[in-house]
Amino acid sequence: MTVVESDRIHMAKSDDERTLDDMFEGLERMPVPEGYQAEIVGGHIFMSELDTSEFPLD
C-alpha cells in the first residue's frame, strides 16, 4: 500500500443536491411552450424565446 500526501481539499458529496442527470430528467418532463427553449447553464435552468431571425426556415 502506498500513502500519498495531498494538499487538496476533498469535499463530501451532499445527498440533498440535485445531480445534473436529475436536472436533465426534469427538463425533459417540463412543458416548454412552443417557440421557447429551455437549457441548463451553470446548474440553473433557463427558458428563453427562440430567435429564428438568424436562421429562417424558408
PDB file of N, CA, C and O in Angstrom, residues 26-34 38 47:
ATOM      1  N   GLY A  26     -35.676  16.243 -15.333  1.00  0.00           N
ATOM      2  CA  GLY A  26     -36.737  17.204 -15.066  1.00  0.00           C
ATOM      3  C   GLY A  26     -36.984  18.117 -16.251  1.00  0.00           C
ATOM      4  O   GLY A  26     -38.122  18.471 -16.562  1.00  0.00           O
ATOM      5  N   LEU A  27     -35.916  18.499 -16.941  1.00  0.00           N
ATOM      6  CA  LEU A  27     -36.026  19.364 -18.110  1.00  0.00           C
ATOM      7  C   LEU A  27     -36.778  18.666 -19.239  1.00  0.00           C
ATOM      8  O   LEU A  27     -37.578  19.283 -19.938  1.00  0.00           O
ATOM      9  N   GLU A  28     -36.545  17.362 -19.403  1.00  0.00           N
ATOM     10  CA  GLU A  28     -37.243  16.601 -20.434  1.00  0.00           C
ATOM     11  C   GLU A  28     -38.738  16.493 -20.137  1.00  0.00           C
ATOM     12  O   GLU A  28     -39.550  16.469 -21.053  1.00  0.00           O
ATOM     13  N   ARG A  29     -39.118  16.430 -18.867  1.00  0.00           N
ATOM     14  CA  ARG A  29     -40.533  16.314 -18.482  1.00  0.00           C
ATOM     15  C   ARG A  29     -41.230  17.666 -18.421  1.00  0.00           C
ATOM     16  O   ARG A  29     -42.457  17.727 -18.430  1.00  0.00           O
ATOM     17  N   MET A  30     -40.474  18.752 -18.360  1.00  0.00           N
ATOM     18  CA  MET A  30     -41.042  20.085 -18.192  1.00  0.00           C
ATOM     19  C   MET A  30     -41.732  20.537 -19.482  1.00  0.00           C
ATOM     20  O   MET A  30     -41.168  20.414 -20.571  1.00  0.00           O
ATOM     21  N   PRO A  31     -42.961  21.050 -19.357  1.00  0.00           N
ATOM     22  CA  PRO A  31     -43.626  21.550 -20.568  1.00  0.00           C
ATOM     23  C   PRO A  31     -43.019  22.887 -20.994  1.00  0.00           C
ATOM     24  O   PRO A  31     -43.093  23.875 -20.276  1.00  0.00           O
ATOM     25  N   VAL A  32     -42.400  22.901 -22.158  1.00  0.00           N
ATOM     26  CA  VAL A  32     -41.793  24.129 -22.691  1.00  0.00           C
ATOM     27  C   VAL A  32     -42.707  24.637 -23.801  1.00  0.00           C
ATOM     28  O   VAL A  32     -42.983  23.907 -24.750  1.00  0.00           O
ATOM     29  N   PRO A  33     -43.205  25.864 -23.690  1.00  0.00           N
ATOM     30  CA  PRO A  33     -44.097  26.401 -24.725  1.00  0.00           C
ATOM     31  C   PRO A  33     -43.416  26.436 -26.086  1.00  0.00           C
ATOM     32  O   PRO A  33     -42.204  26.595 -26.184  1.00  0.00           O
ATOM     33  N   GLU A  34     -44.227  26.314 -27.134  1.00  0.00           N
ATOM     34  CA  GLU A  34     -43.693  26.362 -28.489  1.00  0.00           C
ATOM     35  C   GLU A  34     -43.058  27.724 -28.736  1.00  0.00           C
ATOM     36  O   GLU A  34     -43.586  28.758 -28.331  1.00  0.00           O
ATOM     37  N   ALA A  38     -35.422  25.644 -23.432  1.00  0.00           N
ATOM     38  CA  ALA A  38     -35.000  25.524 -22.036  1.00  0.00           C
ATOM     39  C   ALA A  38     -33.629  24.875 -22.040  1.00  0.00           C
ATOM     40  O   ALA A  38     -33.378  23.931 -22.792  1.00  0.00           O
ATOM     41  N   MET A  47     -35.129  29.535 -19.422  1.00  0.00           N
ATOM     42  CA  MET A  47     -36.016  29.466 -20.579  1.00  0.00           C
ATOM     43  C   MET A  47     -35.893  30.787 -21.330  1.00  0.00           C
ATOM     44  O   MET A  47     -35.868  31.850 -20.730  1.00  0.00           O
TER      45      MET A  47
END
